[in-house]
mmCIF file of C-alpha atoms in Angstrom:
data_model
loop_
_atom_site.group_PDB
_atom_site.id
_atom_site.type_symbol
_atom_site.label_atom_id
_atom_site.label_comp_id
_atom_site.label_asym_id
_atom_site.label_seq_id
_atom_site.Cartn_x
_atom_site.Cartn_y
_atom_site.Cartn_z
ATOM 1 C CA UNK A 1 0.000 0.000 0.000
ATOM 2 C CA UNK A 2 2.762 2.496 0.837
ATOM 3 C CA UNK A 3 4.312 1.981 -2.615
ATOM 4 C CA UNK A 4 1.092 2.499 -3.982
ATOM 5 C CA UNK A 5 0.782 5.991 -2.521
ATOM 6 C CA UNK A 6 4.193 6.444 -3.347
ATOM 7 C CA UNK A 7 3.365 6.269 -7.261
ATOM 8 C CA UNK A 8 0.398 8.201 -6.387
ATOM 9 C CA UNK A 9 2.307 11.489 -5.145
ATOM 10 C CA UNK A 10 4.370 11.041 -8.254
ATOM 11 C CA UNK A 11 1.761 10.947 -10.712
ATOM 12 C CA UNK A 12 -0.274 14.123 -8.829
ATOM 13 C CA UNK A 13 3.124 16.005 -9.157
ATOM 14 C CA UNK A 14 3.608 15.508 -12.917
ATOM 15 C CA UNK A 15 -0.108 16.329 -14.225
ATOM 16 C CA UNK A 16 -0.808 18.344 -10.660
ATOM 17 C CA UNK A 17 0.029 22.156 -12.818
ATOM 18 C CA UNK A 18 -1.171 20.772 -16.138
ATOM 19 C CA UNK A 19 -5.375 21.196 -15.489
ATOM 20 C CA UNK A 20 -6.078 17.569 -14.977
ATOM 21 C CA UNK A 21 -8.496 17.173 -13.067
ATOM 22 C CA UNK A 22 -7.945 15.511 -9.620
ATOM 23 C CA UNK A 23 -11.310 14.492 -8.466
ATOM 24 C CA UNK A 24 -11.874 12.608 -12.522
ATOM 25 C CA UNK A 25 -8.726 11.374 -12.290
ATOM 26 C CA UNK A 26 -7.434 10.657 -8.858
ATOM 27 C CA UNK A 27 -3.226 9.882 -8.587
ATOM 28 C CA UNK A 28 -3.540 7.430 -6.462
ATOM 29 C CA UNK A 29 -6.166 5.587 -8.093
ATOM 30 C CA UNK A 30 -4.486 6.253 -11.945
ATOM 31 C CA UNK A 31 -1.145 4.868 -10.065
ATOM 32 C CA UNK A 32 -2.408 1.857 -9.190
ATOM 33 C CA UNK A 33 -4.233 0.650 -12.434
ATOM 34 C CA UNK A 34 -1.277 1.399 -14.450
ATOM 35 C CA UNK A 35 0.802 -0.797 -12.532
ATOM 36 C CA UNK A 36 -1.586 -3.067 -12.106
ATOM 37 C CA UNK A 37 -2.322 -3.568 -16.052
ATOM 38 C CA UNK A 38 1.434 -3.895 -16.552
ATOM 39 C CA UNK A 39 1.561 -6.544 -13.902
ATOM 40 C CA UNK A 40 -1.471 -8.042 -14.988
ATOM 41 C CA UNK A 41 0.131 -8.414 -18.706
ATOM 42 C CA UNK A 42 3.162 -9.519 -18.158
ATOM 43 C CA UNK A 43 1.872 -12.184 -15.920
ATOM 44 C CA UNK A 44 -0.693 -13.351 -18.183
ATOM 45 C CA UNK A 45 1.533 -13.448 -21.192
ATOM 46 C CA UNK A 46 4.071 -15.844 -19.596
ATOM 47 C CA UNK A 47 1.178 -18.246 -19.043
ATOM 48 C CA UNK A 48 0.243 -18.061 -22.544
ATOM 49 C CA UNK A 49 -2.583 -15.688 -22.135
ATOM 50 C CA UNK A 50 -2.506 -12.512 -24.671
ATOM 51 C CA UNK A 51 -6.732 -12.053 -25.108
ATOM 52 C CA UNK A 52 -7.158 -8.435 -25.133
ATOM 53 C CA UNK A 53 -3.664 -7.329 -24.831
ATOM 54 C CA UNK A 54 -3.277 -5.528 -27.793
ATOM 55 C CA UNK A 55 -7.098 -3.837 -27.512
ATOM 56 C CA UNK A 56 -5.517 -2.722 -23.907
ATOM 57 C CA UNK A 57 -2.523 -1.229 -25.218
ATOM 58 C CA UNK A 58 -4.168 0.747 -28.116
ATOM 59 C CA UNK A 59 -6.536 2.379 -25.347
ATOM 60 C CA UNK A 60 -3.949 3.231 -23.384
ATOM 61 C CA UNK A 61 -1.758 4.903 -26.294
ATOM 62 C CA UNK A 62 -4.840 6.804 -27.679
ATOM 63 C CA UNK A 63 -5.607 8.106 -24.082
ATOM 64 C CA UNK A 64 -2.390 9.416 -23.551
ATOM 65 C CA UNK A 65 -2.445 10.852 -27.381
ATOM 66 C CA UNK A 66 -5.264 12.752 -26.491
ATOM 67 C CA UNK A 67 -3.564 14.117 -23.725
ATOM 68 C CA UNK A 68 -0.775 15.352 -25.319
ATOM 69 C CA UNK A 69 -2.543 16.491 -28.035
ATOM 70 C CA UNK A 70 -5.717 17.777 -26.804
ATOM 71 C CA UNK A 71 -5.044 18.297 -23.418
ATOM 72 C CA UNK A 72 -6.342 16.549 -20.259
ATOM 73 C CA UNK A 73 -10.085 18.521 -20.177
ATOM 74 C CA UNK A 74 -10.901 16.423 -23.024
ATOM 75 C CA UNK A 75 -9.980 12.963 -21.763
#
């Protein structure tokens, strides 16, 4: 849990002065999924198990697209 709030106080410094919205988009919470997804992959893949990887990984790169394209108001 501690590392988790950890990764949360670094993600709320990097987007903290760019507008994103806190209470959408709670550090913590955005911390926790994106290590859990990466966790979640990698284990699954060594057993073999790759169903809806690459569907994951395109959301992922379009969200973060739009956020550096659009900005974070529009995710």
């Amino acid at each position: 849990m501690r590392t988790i709030a950890l990764r949360g106080r670094v993600v709320e410094r990097c987007g903290g002065g760019d507008g994103i919205d806190v209470e959408r988009w709670p550090a913590p919470v955005v911390a926790f999924v994106m290590a859990s997804v990466s966790r979640a992959m990698i284990f699954e893949t060594a057993l073999g198990m790759t169903e809806a990887h690459e569907e994951t990984l395109a959301f992922v790169e379009k969200q973060l697209r739009r956020l550096a394209e659009r900005g974070p108001e529009e995710l």
